[in-house]
Short mmCIF file of C-alpha atoms in Angstrom, two decimals:
data_model
loop_
_atom_site.label_atom_id
_atom_site.label_comp_id
_atom_site.label_asym_id
_atom_site.label_seq_id
_atom_site.Cartn_x
_atom_site.Cartn_y
_atom_site.Cartn_z
CA GLY A 1 61.79 80.92 72.16
CA GLU A 2 59.01 78.65 70.94
CA ASN A 3 57.61 77.39 74.20
CA VAL A 4 54.19 75.88 74.97
CA GLU A 5 53.39 74.67 78.45
CA GLN A 6 50.27 72.57 79.05
CA HIS A 7 48.63 71.70 82.37
CA PRO A 8 47.58 69.42 83.88
CA SER A 9 49.33 66.37 82.44
CA THR A 10 46.48 64.12 83.61
CA LEU A 11 42.92 64.94 84.57
CA SER A 12 40.25 62.63 85.93
CA VAL A 13 36.67 63.83 86.15
CA GLN A 14 33.32 62.26 86.88
CA GLU A 15 30.93 61.93 83.98
CA GLY A 16 28.86 65.09 83.71
CA ASP A 17 31.49 67.31 85.32
CA SER A 18 33.50 69.96 83.48
CA ALA A 19 37.16 69.71 82.45
CA VAL A 20 39.56 72.57 81.87
CA ILE A 21 43.02 72.36 80.30
CA LYS A 22 45.30 75.37 80.13
CA CYS A 23 48.25 76.28 77.90
CA THR A 24 50.68 79.16 78.10
CA TYR A 25 52.95 80.40 75.34
CA SER A 26 55.87 82.75 74.97
CA ASP A 27 55.57 84.72 71.72
CA SER A 28 53.09 87.59 71.82
CA ALA A 29 53.10 87.64 68.00
CA SER A 30 51.35 84.25 67.82
CA ASN A 31 47.82 84.50 66.47
CA TYR A 32 46.46 80.97 66.07
CA PHE A 33 45.73 78.43 68.81
CA PRO A 34 44.22 75.03 67.94
CA TRP A 35 43.28 72.09 70.15
CA TYR A 36 43.60 68.46 69.06
CA LYS A 37 42.07 65.31 70.49
CA GLN A 38 43.91 62.01 70.04
CA GLU A 39 42.25 58.74 70.89
CA LEU A 40 44.37 55.65 71.45
CA GLY A 41 45.89 54.45 68.20
CA LYS A 42 44.29 57.23 66.17
CA ARG A 43 45.50 60.38 64.49
CA PRO A 44 45.21 63.78 66.24
CA GLN A 45 41.93 65.47 65.31
CA LEU A 46 41.39 69.21 65.28
CA ILE A 47 38.42 69.85 67.58
CA ILE A 48 38.41 73.62 68.02
CA ASP A 49 40.64 76.58 67.36
CA ILE A 50 40.79 80.29 68.04
CA ARG A 51 42.46 83.24 66.38
CA SER A 52 43.62 86.25 68.28
CA ASN A 53 40.87 88.53 67.05
CA VAL A 54 38.38 86.81 69.36
CA GLY A 55 38.46 85.96 73.07
CA GLU A 56 36.17 82.94 73.15
CA LYS A 57 34.76 80.38 70.77
CA LYS A 58 32.20 77.66 71.49
CA ASP A 59 31.15 74.51 69.68
CA GLN A 60 28.46 72.58 71.53
CA ARG A 61 30.11 71.20 74.69
CA ILE A 62 33.59 72.52 74.00
CA ALA A 63 34.90 76.05 74.19
CA VAL A 64 38.25 77.76 73.97
CA THR A 65 39.14 81.03 75.70
CA LEU A 66 42.14 83.20 74.89
CA ASN A 67 43.89 85.81 77.01
CA LYS A 68 46.48 87.43 74.74
CA THR A 69 47.70 89.82 77.42
CA ALA A 70 48.57 86.97 79.75
CA LYS A 71 49.55 84.66 76.83
CA HIS A 72 47.40 81.75 77.81
CA PHE A 73 44.42 79.89 76.39
CA SER A 74 42.21 77.16 77.74
CA LEU A 75 39.99 74.32 76.57
CA HIS A 76 36.72 73.85 78.41
CA ILE A 77 34.64 70.69 78.09
CA THR A 78 31.24 70.72 79.80
CA GLU A 79 28.99 67.77 80.65
CA THR A 80 31.84 65.34 80.04
CA GLN A 81 31.05 61.91 78.63
CA PRO A 82 33.12 58.69 78.56
CA GLU A 83 33.85 59.26 74.87
CA ASP A 84 35.67 62.47 75.81
CA SER A 85 38.43 60.29 77.32
CA ALA A 86 41.54 60.88 75.18
CA VAL A 87 44.78 62.83 75.06
CA TYR A 88 44.32 66.52 74.30
CA PHE A 89 47.07 68.67 72.79
CA CYS A 90 47.15 72.42 72.53
CA ALA A 91 49.28 74.06 69.88
CA VAL A 92 50.53 77.52 69.02
CA GLU A 93 51.39 78.82 65.58
CA TYR A 94 54.92 80.21 65.53
CA GLY A 95 55.68 81.61 62.08
CA ASN A 96 54.66 78.95 59.56
CA LYS A 97 54.53 76.00 61.94
CA LEU A 98 52.70 74.62 64.97
CA VAL A 99 54.41 73.90 68.27
CA PHE A 100 52.52 71.44 70.46
CA GLY A 101 52.07 71.22 74.20
CA ALA A 102 53.02 68.03 76.03
CA GLY A 103 49.43 66.79 76.17
CA THR A 104 46.78 66.10 78.81
CA ILE A 105 45.35 62.65 79.44
CA LEU A 106 41.67 63.12 80.22
CA ARG A 107 39.81 60.27 81.90
CA VAL A 108 36.06 60.53 82.31
CA LYS A 109 34.78 58.11 84.91
CA SER A 110 31.26 56.80 84.56
CA SER B 1 38.73 68.76 55.08
CA ALA B 2 41.14 66.93 52.81
CA VAL B 3 41.42 63.15 52.83
CA ILE B 4 44.98 62.17 53.75
CA SER B 5 46.45 58.69 53.44
CA GLN B 6 49.81 57.25 54.43
CA LYS B 7 51.65 54.12 53.40
CA PRO B 8 52.66 51.89 55.02
CA SER B 9 50.45 52.00 58.10
CA ARG B 10 53.06 50.07 60.05
CA ASP B 11 56.35 48.30 59.51
CA ILE B 12 59.00 46.40 61.39
CA CYS B 13 62.49 47.06 60.08
CA GLN B 14 66.01 45.95 60.86
CA ARG B 15 68.58 48.41 62.09
CA GLY B 16 70.74 49.92 59.39
CA THR B 17 68.01 49.81 56.74
CA SER B 18 65.85 52.64 55.40
CA LEU B 19 62.11 53.07 55.07
CA THR B 20 60.21 55.48 52.85
CA ILE B 21 56.80 56.66 54.02
CA GLN B 22 54.33 58.09 51.54
CA CYS B 23 51.69 60.74 52.17
CA GLN B 24 48.92 61.34 49.64
CA VAL B 25 46.26 64.08 49.75
CA ASP B 26 43.10 64.14 47.66
CA SER B 27 43.42 67.85 46.87
CA GLN B 28 46.23 70.28 46.16
CA VAL B 29 47.76 71.83 49.27
CA THR B 30 50.58 74.31 49.63
CA MET B 31 51.93 73.30 53.03
CA MET B 32 52.75 69.74 54.09
CA PHE B 33 54.54 68.74 57.26
CA TRP B 34 56.17 65.67 58.78
CA TYR B 35 55.99 64.93 62.51
CA ARG B 36 57.33 62.28 64.84
CA GLN B 37 55.39 61.08 67.85
CA GLN B 38 57.33 58.84 70.20
CA PRO B 39 55.34 56.52 72.49
CA GLY B 40 53.35 58.49 75.05
CA GLN B 41 54.79 61.78 73.83
CA SER B 42 53.67 64.88 72.01
CA LEU B 43 54.10 65.75 68.35
CA THR B 44 57.50 66.99 67.21
CA LEU B 45 57.89 68.67 63.85
CA ILE B 46 60.61 67.11 61.71
CA ALA B 47 60.35 69.34 58.66
CA THR B 48 58.13 71.35 56.37
CA ALA B 49 57.92 69.80 52.91
CA ASN B 50 58.07 72.56 50.31
CA GLN B 51 56.89 71.88 46.77
CA GLY B 52 59.64 72.51 44.26
CA SER B 53 62.35 73.24 46.81
CA GLU B 54 64.23 71.59 49.65
CA ALA B 55 62.46 70.83 52.87
CA THR B 56 62.93 73.08 55.89
CA TYR B 57 64.22 71.03 58.84
CA GLU B 58 63.75 71.72 62.52
CA SER B 59 66.57 71.76 65.03
CA GLY B 60 67.77 68.24 65.71
CA PHE B 61 66.68 66.80 62.36
CA VAL B 62 68.94 66.63 59.30
CA ILE B 63 68.40 65.90 55.64
CA ASP B 64 70.82 62.98 55.56
CA LYS B 65 68.79 61.13 58.19
CA PHE B 66 65.30 62.21 57.06
CA PRO B 67 65.33 63.04 53.34
CA ILE B 68 62.01 64.41 52.12
CA SER B 69 60.57 64.71 48.66
CA ARG B 70 57.65 66.89 47.54
CA PRO B 71 57.25 66.36 43.79
CA ASN B 72 53.79 67.96 43.54
CA LEU B 73 51.01 69.56 45.55
CA THR B 74 49.33 66.29 46.56
CA PHE B 75 52.22 64.00 47.52
CA SER B 76 55.26 63.81 49.77
CA THR B 77 57.63 61.16 51.08
CA LEU B 78 59.74 60.93 54.20
CA THR B 79 62.63 58.47 54.35
CA VAL B 80 64.04 57.32 57.67
CA SER B 81 67.62 56.35 56.84
CA ASN B 82 70.09 54.03 58.52
CA MET B 83 67.55 53.21 61.20
CA SER B 84 68.28 52.42 64.84
CA PRO B 85 65.88 51.33 67.59
CA GLU B 86 65.67 54.98 68.71
CA ASP B 87 63.83 55.71 65.45
CA SER B 88 60.92 53.53 66.57
CA SER B 89 58.02 55.93 66.59
CA ILE B 90 54.86 57.01 64.82
CA TYR B 91 55.48 59.27 61.83
CA LEU B 92 52.64 61.52 60.73
CA CYS B 93 52.19 63.83 57.83
CA SER B 94 49.88 66.80 58.00
CA VAL B 95 48.54 69.35 55.55
CA GLU B 96 47.52 72.92 56.09
CA ASN B 97 44.08 73.99 54.96
CA THR B 98 44.96 76.39 52.16
CA GLY B 99 43.96 79.91 53.10
CA PHE B 100 43.66 79.11 56.81
CA SER B 101 47.10 79.64 58.30
CA GLY B 102 48.00 77.04 60.89
CA GLU B 103 44.90 74.87 60.46
CA GLN B 104 46.47 71.43 60.03
CA TYR B 105 44.95 68.02 59.45
CA PHE B 106 46.84 64.81 60.06
CA GLY B 107 47.28 61.60 58.16
CA PRO B 108 46.65 58.29 59.95
CA GLY B 109 50.32 57.82 60.78
CA THR B 110 52.94 55.14 60.18
CA ARG B 111 53.98 53.04 63.17
CA LEU B 112 57.64 52.11 62.76
CA THR B 113 59.42 49.53 64.89
CA VAL B 114 63.16 49.08 64.45
CA THR B 115 64.71 45.86 65.77
#
C-alpha cells in the first residue's frame, strides 16, 4: 500500500545543534522523495528533494539522504537557527501523486 | 517556479451551502492537484485535476461532494458541496513542475470554516 511513516512527531533542539527527521516508505518502485517546510499559517514550501539515482543531496545547511534498500530517507539540518522552527513533511511519489508523512514539529530553542 | 494564487483566501460558510475555490497559475501546467489539510494534520490528496477530462479522486472523496473543473492548463476550481462543520479545513491546490515528475508547488490555501 501507499504508506509513509515519519519520525519523530516533535523535535526540540538547541540553536546550533543538528536535527534529523526520518521517513520510511513501502513501495520499492518509488523514485522521488521531497521534503516540505510549513510555517504557521503559510503554504508548504519545497526545500529539498532527492531522486533514487543519488544517495545524498545537500543545499547549504540542509541535506537529504536516501537508502533505497532499506526504503527510508532522512532530512538533516545542521547549525539550526530559530527560523528553522516549523512543521516538516516528507513525501513519496507513488505513481502520479505524492503521499505525505504525518509531519514533524521542529522547535529550535535560542 | 510558477506563481500560484487561490481565491478566496478564507471564508466562513453556513452548513448546507457550497463554496467554489479557484486556483490560478501564471504558466501552463499539465498536472494540478487539490489537497485538504485539517487543523494540525498532514496533507491529504483529494483529487488530480485533469485538463479536458474528469478528475481522478482518491479513496474517500467523491465527485458529488467535491466537483472539480479544469477548463485549461492554467486554471482549476474545487467546489465543496453541501458543507458540514467536518469540512472545515484548509484547501490547497498544487501544480507539478512540468518535466519534473513529482515536484509540486502549492498555492497559498483557502481556510474554510463551516458553522
